[in-house]
Short mmCIF file of C-alpha atoms and ligand atoms in Angstrom, two decimals:
data_model
loop_
_atom_site.label_atom_id
_atom_site.label_comp_id
_atom_site.label_asym_id
_atom_site.label_seq_id
_atom_site.Cartn_x
_atom_site.Cartn_y
_atom_site.Cartn_z
CA MET Y 16 126.59 101.57 64.03
CA VAL Y 17 126.05 101.33 67.79
CA ASP Y 18 123.15 98.88 67.25
CA GLU Y 19 125.23 96.60 65.11
CA ALA Y 20 128.35 96.69 67.30
CA LEU Y 21 129.12 93.55 69.27
CA SER Y 22 130.80 92.70 72.55
CA ALA Y 23 133.93 90.54 72.66
CA GLY Y 24 131.86 87.64 74.03
CA ALA Y 25 129.35 87.85 71.19
CA VAL Y 26 132.12 87.99 68.57
CA ALA Y 27 133.92 85.05 70.16
CA ARG Y 28 130.72 82.99 70.04
CA ARG Y 29 130.08 83.90 66.41
CA LEU Y 30 133.57 82.98 65.31
CA GLY Y 31 133.92 79.96 67.57
CA VAL Y 32 137.12 81.21 69.21
CA ALA Y 33 137.97 82.00 72.84
CA VAL Y 34 137.73 85.57 74.15
CA THR Y 35 141.40 85.30 75.11
CA THR Y 36 142.24 84.58 71.45
CA LEU Y 37 140.42 87.75 70.44
CA ARG Y 38 142.41 89.65 73.04
CA THR Y 39 145.68 88.24 71.67
CA TRP Y 40 144.72 89.14 68.11
CA HIS Y 41 143.95 92.65 69.35
CA GLN Y 42 147.13 93.14 71.36
CA ARG Y 43 149.59 91.48 68.99
CA TYR Y 44 148.11 92.14 65.58
CA GLY Y 45 145.96 95.22 66.01
CA LEU Y 46 142.72 93.43 65.09
CA GLY Y 47 140.68 94.98 67.85
CA PRO Y 48 137.26 96.55 68.28
CA SER Y 49 137.06 99.96 66.63
CA GLU Y 50 133.74 101.25 68.04
CA HIS Y 51 134.40 103.39 71.10
CA ILE Y 52 131.62 105.00 73.09
CA PRO Y 53 132.97 106.98 76.06
CA GLY Y 54 132.26 105.23 79.34
CA HIS Y 55 131.62 101.85 77.69
CA HIS Y 56 133.68 98.84 76.69
CA ARG Y 57 134.92 98.97 73.14
CA ARG Y 58 132.64 97.17 70.66
CA TYR Y 59 133.34 95.25 67.45
CA THR Y 60 131.80 96.69 64.29
CA PRO Y 61 130.70 94.63 61.23
CA SER Y 62 134.00 95.60 59.54
CA ASP Y 63 135.96 94.33 62.54
CA LEU Y 64 134.00 91.11 62.31
CA VAL Y 65 134.88 90.66 58.62
CA ARG Y 66 138.57 91.08 59.42
CA LEU Y 67 138.38 88.65 62.33
CA GLU Y 68 136.55 86.09 60.21
CA ILE Y 69 139.44 86.20 57.69
CA MET Y 70 141.90 85.88 60.56
CA ARG Y 71 140.05 82.82 61.89
CA ARG Y 72 139.77 81.16 58.48
CA LEU Y 73 143.41 81.66 57.51
CA THR Y 74 144.86 80.62 60.86
CA ALA Y 75 142.64 77.50 60.78
CA GLU Y 76 144.23 76.71 57.42
CA GLY Y 77 147.69 76.83 58.92
CA VAL Y 78 148.72 80.35 57.86
CA SER Y 79 150.83 81.99 60.59
CA PRO Y 80 148.89 84.50 62.74
CA ALA Y 81 151.17 87.38 61.69
CA GLU Y 82 150.65 86.60 58.01
CA ALA Y 83 146.91 86.02 58.47
CA ALA Y 84 146.62 89.36 60.28
CA ARG Y 85 148.36 91.12 57.43
CA TRP Y 86 145.73 89.84 54.98
CA ALA Y 87 142.91 90.49 57.42
CA ARG Y 88 143.95 94.13 57.87
CA GLN Y 89 143.94 94.58 54.11
CA ALA Y 90 140.36 93.38 53.68
CA PRO Y 91 138.07 95.92 52.03
CA ASP Y 92 135.62 97.59 54.38
CA PRO Y 93 132.22 96.06 53.49
CA THR Y 94 130.40 98.98 55.10
CA ALA Y 95 132.22 101.62 53.06
CA ASN Y 96 129.16 102.12 50.87
CA GLY Y 97 130.44 101.48 47.38
CA THR Y 98 133.79 103.04 48.09
CA VAL Y 99 135.48 99.74 48.82
CA THR Y 100 139.19 100.17 48.42
CA PRO Y 101 140.67 96.82 47.51
CA ALA Y 102 144.02 96.18 49.12
CA ARG Y 103 146.30 96.41 46.18
CA VAL Y 104 149.15 97.67 48.32
CA HIS Y 105 151.35 94.64 48.55
CA PRO Y 106 153.65 94.82 51.53
CA THR Y 107 156.98 93.61 50.20
CA GLY Y 108 159.10 92.20 47.50
CA ARG Y 109 158.95 90.86 43.98
CA ASP Y 110 156.30 88.29 44.78
CA GLY Y 111 153.78 91.00 45.57
CA GLY Y 112 153.83 90.07 49.27
CA GLY Y 113 151.76 87.52 51.13
CA THR Y 114 151.24 83.89 50.31
CA ILE Y 115 148.53 81.75 48.83
CA PRO Y 116 147.14 79.37 51.46
CA VAL Y 117 147.21 75.77 50.22
CA GLY Y 118 145.96 74.03 53.35
CA ARG Y 119 147.55 70.65 53.85
CA ALA Y 120 148.74 70.31 50.26
CA GLY Y 121 152.35 69.21 49.80
CA PRO Y 122 155.58 71.02 48.91
CA ALA Y 123 154.85 70.99 45.17
CA ALA Y 124 151.66 72.98 45.77
CA ARG Y 125 153.56 75.42 47.98
CA GLY Y 126 156.17 75.83 45.27
CA LEU Y 127 153.48 76.38 42.67
CA ALA Y 128 151.76 78.94 44.89
CA ARG Y 129 155.05 80.83 45.29
CA ALA Y 130 155.69 80.75 41.55
CA ALA Y 131 152.17 82.05 40.99
CA MET Y 132 152.75 84.93 43.43
CA ARG Y 133 155.95 85.85 41.55
CA LEU Y 134 153.99 85.71 38.26
CA ASP Y 135 156.68 83.30 37.11
CA ALA Y 136 154.90 81.65 34.17
CA ALA Y 137 157.86 79.44 33.24
CA ALA Y 138 158.06 77.94 36.74
CA ILE Y 139 154.28 77.51 36.93
CA SER Y 140 154.16 75.67 33.59
CA GLU Y 141 157.19 73.56 34.40
CA THR Y 142 155.76 72.47 37.78
CA ILE Y 143 152.40 71.53 36.28
CA ALA Y 144 153.90 69.69 33.29
CA HIS Y 145 156.18 67.73 35.58
CA ALA Y 146 153.30 66.71 37.87
CA LEU Y 147 151.08 65.71 34.94
CA ALA Y 148 153.81 63.48 33.53
CA ALA Y 149 154.71 61.96 36.90
CA ASP Y 150 151.33 61.61 38.62
CA GLY Y 151 148.66 61.80 35.91
CA VAL Y 152 145.78 64.24 35.52
CA VAL Y 153 143.50 63.33 38.44
CA ALA Y 154 146.25 63.39 41.09
CA THR Y 155 147.72 66.60 39.66
CA TRP Y 156 144.32 68.27 39.71
CA ASP Y 157 143.40 67.16 43.22
CA SER Y 158 146.75 67.55 44.98
CA LEU Y 159 148.41 70.38 43.11
CA LEU Y 160 146.08 72.52 41.02
CA ARG Y 161 142.91 72.57 43.10
CA PRO Y 162 144.60 73.63 46.34
CA VAL Y 163 146.42 76.49 44.62
CA LEU Y 164 143.34 77.63 42.66
CA ALA Y 165 141.21 77.48 45.79
CA GLY Y 166 143.92 79.40 47.70
CA ILE Y 167 143.95 82.11 45.04
CA GLY Y 168 140.15 82.32 45.32
CA GLU Y 169 140.44 82.59 49.08
CA ARG Y 170 142.96 85.42 48.88
CA HIS Y 171 140.93 87.19 46.26
CA ALA Y 172 137.81 86.98 48.41
CA ALA Y 173 139.74 88.41 51.37
CA THR Y 174 141.56 91.22 49.60
CA SER Y 175 139.97 91.78 46.15
CA GLY Y 176 143.52 91.42 44.86
CA LEU Y 177 145.49 88.74 43.01
CA ILE Y 178 143.47 89.02 39.83
CA GLU Y 179 146.68 89.06 37.82
CA VAL Y 180 147.84 85.91 39.62
CA GLU Y 181 144.48 84.24 38.96
CA HIS Y 182 144.62 85.05 35.26
CA LEU Y 183 148.22 83.97 34.72
CA MET Y 184 147.69 80.77 36.68
CA SER Y 185 144.48 79.97 34.75
CA ARG Y 186 146.28 80.46 31.47
CA CYS Y 187 149.17 78.19 32.47
CA VAL Y 188 146.79 75.50 33.79
CA SER Y 189 144.78 75.61 30.54
CA GLU Y 190 147.87 75.31 28.41
CA ALA Y 191 149.29 72.41 30.43
CA LEU Y 192 145.98 70.51 30.40
CA ALA Y 193 145.58 71.10 26.65
CA ALA Y 194 149.09 69.79 26.04
CA ALA Y 195 148.29 66.70 28.13
CA SER Y 196 145.05 66.18 26.16
CA ARG Y 197 146.88 66.51 22.83
CA ALA Y 198 149.53 64.04 23.92
CA LYS Y 199 146.96 61.22 24.18
CA VAL Y 200 144.16 61.72 21.68
CA PRO Y 201 141.77 58.76 22.09
CA THR Y 202 140.38 57.00 19.04
CA GLY Y 203 136.75 56.05 18.57
CA PRO Y 204 133.59 58.14 18.40
CA ALA Y 205 133.31 61.03 20.86
CA ARG Y 206 130.32 60.04 22.97
CA ILE Y 207 130.94 62.39 25.90
CA LEU Y 208 129.99 66.06 25.52
CA LEU Y 209 131.60 68.58 27.87
CA SER Y 210 130.07 72.03 28.22
CA CYS Y 211 129.92 74.98 30.54
CA ALA Y 212 126.51 76.34 31.49
CA ASP Y 213 125.30 79.55 29.89
CA GLU Y 214 127.51 82.52 30.93
CA GLU Y 215 129.84 80.21 32.88
CA GLN Y 216 133.47 81.19 32.40
CA HIS Y 217 135.09 78.76 34.82
CA THR Y 218 136.37 76.13 32.39
CA LEU Y 219 139.42 74.72 34.18
CA PRO Y 220 137.67 71.81 35.94
CA LEU Y 221 136.14 70.80 32.60
CA GLU Y 222 139.55 71.10 30.95
CA ALA Y 223 140.91 68.82 33.68
CA LEU Y 224 138.10 66.38 32.93
CA ALA Y 225 138.96 66.50 29.21
CA ALA Y 226 142.62 65.76 29.92
CA ALA Y 227 141.68 62.96 32.35
CA LEU Y 228 139.33 61.40 29.78
CA ALA Y 229 142.05 61.60 27.13
CA GLU Y 230 144.43 59.90 29.54
CA ALA Y 231 141.82 57.17 30.16
CA GLY Y 232 141.34 56.70 26.41
CA VAL Y 233 137.78 58.10 26.36
CA SER Y 234 136.92 60.36 23.39
CA TYR Y 235 135.02 63.55 24.14
CA ARG Y 236 133.86 66.78 22.56
CA MET Y 237 134.48 70.02 24.44
CA LEU Y 238 132.24 73.05 23.86
CA GLY Y 239 134.02 75.19 26.46
CA ALA Y 240 132.80 78.35 28.19
CA ARG Y 241 129.41 80.11 28.12
CA VAL Y 242 127.25 77.81 26.02
CA PRO Y 243 123.68 79.08 25.55
CA VAL Y 244 121.13 76.36 26.18
CA ALA Y 245 119.82 76.37 22.59
CA ALA Y 246 123.36 75.76 21.30
CA LEU Y 247 123.86 72.96 23.81
CA VAL Y 248 120.67 71.21 22.74
CA GLU Y 249 121.64 71.69 19.10
CA ALA Y 250 125.02 70.04 19.77
CA VAL Y 251 123.27 67.13 21.51
CA ASN Y 252 120.87 66.63 18.64
CA ARG Y 253 123.64 66.74 16.09
CA THR Y 254 126.14 64.47 17.83
CA GLY Y 255 123.99 62.13 20.02
CA PRO Y 256 126.32 61.92 23.02
CA ALA Y 257 125.91 59.11 25.58
CA ALA Y 258 126.73 61.53 28.39
CA VAL Y 259 126.70 65.30 28.79
CA VAL Y 260 128.70 66.98 31.54
CA LEU Y 261 127.37 70.49 32.22
CA TRP Y 262 129.65 72.59 34.43
CA SER Y 263 128.40 75.38 36.69
CA HIS Y 264 130.80 76.99 39.14
CA THR Y 265 128.52 79.57 40.72
CA ARG Y 266 124.84 79.85 41.60
CA ALA Y 267 124.47 82.57 38.98
CA THR Y 268 124.96 80.11 36.12
CA ALA Y 269 123.20 77.11 37.66
CA ASP Y 270 119.79 77.38 36.04
CA PRO Y 271 118.32 73.85 36.25
CA ALA Y 272 116.23 74.59 33.12
CA GLN Y 273 119.42 73.85 31.16
CA LEU Y 274 119.43 70.32 32.56
CA SER Y 275 115.72 69.88 31.86
CA ALA Y 276 116.33 70.95 28.26
CA LEU Y 277 118.95 68.20 27.91
CA LEU Y 278 116.56 65.62 29.33
CA ALA Y 279 113.86 66.75 26.90
CA ALA Y 280 116.14 66.76 23.83
CA PRO Y 281 115.02 64.47 20.98
CA ARG Y 282 118.32 62.59 21.29
CA ARG Y 283 118.30 62.49 25.07
CA PRO Y 284 121.70 61.39 26.44
CA LEU Y 285 121.82 58.25 28.62
CA LEU Y 286 123.48 60.27 31.35
CA VAL Y 287 123.31 63.95 32.27
CA LEU Y 288 125.92 65.07 34.80
CA ALA Y 289 125.47 68.34 36.69
CA ALA Y 290 129.08 69.04 37.67
CA GLY Y 291 130.53 71.85 39.73
CA PRO Y 292 129.79 73.67 42.99
CA GLY Y 293 127.17 75.95 41.38
CA TRP Y 294 124.41 73.33 41.24
CA ARG Y 295 122.09 72.87 44.20
CA ALA Y 296 121.22 69.24 44.77
CA ASP Y 297 117.62 70.05 45.73
CA THR Y 298 116.88 71.84 42.45
CA LEU Y 299 118.20 69.20 40.05
CA PRO Y 300 115.61 67.53 37.80
CA ALA Y 301 115.09 63.80 38.42
CA GLY Y 302 117.50 61.66 36.44
CA VAL Y 303 120.41 64.10 36.67
CA VAL Y 304 123.55 62.82 38.41
CA ARG Y 305 125.94 65.03 40.38
CA PRO Y 306 129.57 63.85 40.46
CA VAL Y 307 131.47 64.98 43.53
CA ASP Y 308 134.92 65.20 42.01
CA LEU Y 309 137.02 64.71 38.94
CA ALA Y 310 137.64 61.01 39.54
CA GLU Y 311 133.92 60.30 39.74
CA ALA Y 312 133.18 62.33 36.61
CA VAL Y 313 135.82 60.31 34.75
CA SER Y 314 134.57 56.93 35.94
CA LEU Y 315 130.91 57.73 35.20
CA SER Y 316 131.79 58.95 31.70
CA ALA Y 317 133.95 55.89 31.03
CA ALA Y 318 131.21 53.57 32.32
CA VAL Y 319 128.61 55.05 29.96
CA ARG Y 320 131.02 54.80 27.05
CA ASP Y 321 131.67 51.15 27.92
CA ALA Y 322 127.95 50.36 28.30
CA LEU Y 323 127.32 51.81 24.86
CA HIS Y 324 130.20 49.87 23.42
CA GLN Y 325 128.97 46.58 24.86
CA SER Y 326 125.46 47.15 23.56
CA GLY Y 327 127.00 47.69 20.12
CA ARG Y 328 125.45 51.16 19.78
CA ASP Y 329 128.63 53.10 19.04
C1 B12 Z 7 140.34 80.66 38.09
C2 B12 Z 7 139.10 81.41 38.51
C3 B12 Z 7 138.51 82.28 37.61
C4 B12 Z 7 138.98 82.40 36.17
C5 B12 Z 7 138.48 81.17 35.39
C6 B12 Z 7 139.44 80.77 34.28
C7 B12 Z 7 139.01 79.50 33.64
N1 B12 Z 7 139.37 79.37 32.39
O1 B12 Z 7 138.40 78.62 34.25
C8 B12 Z 7 138.28 83.73 35.71
C9 B12 Z 7 139.25 84.88 35.89
C10 B12 Z 7 137.74 83.75 34.29
C11 B12 Z 7 137.17 83.85 36.74
C12 B12 Z 7 136.07 84.66 36.57
C13 B12 Z 7 135.14 84.89 37.57
N2 B12 Z 7 135.15 84.45 38.83
CO1 B12 Z 7 136.35 83.06 39.42
N3 B12 Z 7 137.54 81.90 40.24
C14 B12 Z 7 138.57 81.22 39.82
C15 B12 Z 7 139.13 80.32 40.92
C16 B12 Z 7 140.38 80.98 41.50
C17 B12 Z 7 139.44 78.88 40.51
C18 B12 Z 7 138.30 78.20 39.74
C19 B12 Z 7 138.53 76.73 39.64
O2 B12 Z 7 138.99 76.22 38.64
N4 B12 Z 7 138.20 75.98 40.70
C20 B12 Z 7 138.38 74.53 40.77
C21 B12 Z 7 138.49 74.02 42.21
C22 B12 Z 7 139.64 74.79 42.87
O3 B12 Z 7 137.27 74.29 42.87
P1 B12 Z 7 136.81 73.51 44.17
O4 B12 Z 7 135.82 74.39 44.86
O5 B12 Z 7 137.93 72.98 44.95
O6 B12 Z 7 136.06 72.24 43.55
C23 B12 Z 7 134.96 71.59 44.16
C24 B12 Z 7 134.03 70.92 43.20
O7 B12 Z 7 133.97 71.64 42.04
C25 B12 Z 7 134.58 69.54 43.03
N5 B12 Z 7 135.44 69.43 41.88
C26 B12 Z 7 136.67 69.92 41.77
N6 B12 Z 7 137.15 69.64 40.56
C27 B12 Z 7 136.20 68.97 39.91
C28 B12 Z 7 136.20 68.47 38.61
C29 B12 Z 7 135.06 67.82 38.15
C30 B12 Z 7 135.03 67.33 36.74
C31 B12 Z 7 133.98 67.64 39.00
C32 B12 Z 7 132.78 66.94 38.52
C33 B12 Z 7 133.98 68.16 40.30
C34 B12 Z 7 135.12 68.81 40.73
O8 B12 Z 7 135.30 69.26 44.14
C35 B12 Z 7 135.54 70.44 44.90
C36 B12 Z 7 134.92 70.23 46.27
O9 B12 Z 7 133.88 71.07 46.55
C37 B12 Z 7 137.92 80.30 41.91
C38 B12 Z 7 138.23 79.93 43.35
C39 B12 Z 7 137.65 78.54 43.68
N7 B12 Z 7 137.68 78.17 44.91
O10 B12 Z 7 137.17 77.80 42.85
C40 B12 Z 7 137.27 81.67 41.67
C41 B12 Z 7 135.76 81.83 41.93
C42 B12 Z 7 135.01 80.58 41.52
N8 B12 Z 7 135.40 82.94 41.07
C43 B12 Z 7 134.55 83.73 41.59
C44 B12 Z 7 133.98 84.86 40.95
C45 B12 Z 7 133.08 85.74 41.80
C46 B12 Z 7 134.25 85.11 39.60
C47 B12 Z 7 133.68 86.26 38.77
C48 B12 Z 7 132.18 86.56 38.97
C49 B12 Z 7 134.54 87.49 39.04
C50 B12 Z 7 134.07 88.75 38.38
N9 B12 Z 7 133.63 89.65 39.21
O11 B12 Z 7 134.10 88.87 37.18
C51 B12 Z 7 133.95 85.75 37.34
C52 B12 Z 7 132.78 84.85 36.91
C53 B12 Z 7 132.49 84.88 35.50
C54 B12 Z 7 131.46 83.84 35.13
N10 B12 Z 7 130.24 84.27 34.88
O12 B12 Z 7 131.71 82.66 35.09
C55 B12 Z 7 134.16 83.30 43.01
C56 B12 Z 7 132.77 82.64 43.04
C57 B12 Z 7 132.02 83.01 44.30
C58 B12 Z 7 130.68 82.31 44.29
N11 B12 Z 7 130.60 81.17 44.94
O13 B12 Z 7 129.75 82.77 43.69
C59 B12 Z 7 135.34 82.36 43.38
C60 B12 Z 7 134.97 81.21 44.35
C61 B12 Z 7 136.47 83.24 43.96
C62 B12 Z 7 136.08 83.88 45.28
N12 B12 Z 7 136.39 83.28 46.38
O14 B12 Z 7 135.52 84.93 45.29
N13 B12 Z 7 137.43 83.09 37.83
#
């Protein structure tokens, strides 16, 4: 441990904060160096560093230092050799304690985050349905749902907790997006195929895309989660889509061979979109397009549908 332990100066440089800030975090919030060798200055261990990194990230997002410190202290010890004890001890109250950071998102997102912490499904659903009706799918996704989902992910990464919040929230988001999709079923042939990569379970962004396409009057087919590549190619060959959107949320599911298989399919789509943060730009086969957000995925899909329509091929 001694070898790995760091001085306050070294930790400050790594985190990009002043040494005085570290001192304040130590004195006020107990996030100090835990390695003590008699006769030497105290040193920061890798576990201390993990806690301080959480503290830095959350305070940068606007979470109060006291609140950030509470989450930081709960972080599992990464050096505990398989015996990580996730912080499931929630400090206070019905909402399980703590908050979900939503960055600069507005009051609706804060309200949604609080409802999620309380596991208040009715309030979650009501907030999302209201936003969808008032602002449409893309704005609701970008300004309300994404910040809260990302905040839940952030908290989960810091504490290993909130799995129940993540599941309830996912369920409510799915239901609301499905209801929005059902409310405006587009007519015309479904020329856009939406699919998750093999073993990919993160479907919500694709569900948002489906609802946004429905809202824009673009027909689609949704294959959903965990689609093996052979099944994806089979669906392409049977339905001849103009565009395929393949979602990967994590590196683990982002095998570019899936994209190559689409490009090599007998009924090769005009457009193959590699969507989601899992894909690495430098590993994508030539000819694959990577949309940066929901709005771009919608406009690219609509453009391909329109091009097909104008050429009289649909
Ligand atoms: C909800 C959720 C789940 C739900 C999914 C439910 C569902 N039906 O989708 C469940 C519980 C199933 C789940 C499971 C898992 N999850 Co999860 N999950 C999440 C969470 C909280 C939100 C996912 C989401 O919808 N994100 C959408 C938005 C919020 O993502 P974003 O980054 O802002 O979006 C970017 C781009 O995607 C783009 N964009 C945004 N929207 C759109 C839309 C379109 C159409 C396009 C083109 C682009 C685009 O713009 C953004 C800018 O970068 C994330 C946290 C997170 N930050 O994403 C973790 C997260 C993705 N999950 C994570 C993990 C580890 C898992 C599990 C492995 C956990 C486990 N141990 O079992 C499994 C994975 C299973 C699998 N093989 O797929 C990690 C991934 C870490 C990594 N990078 O590898 C995350 C980041 C949480 C974390 N911080 O640890 N998860």
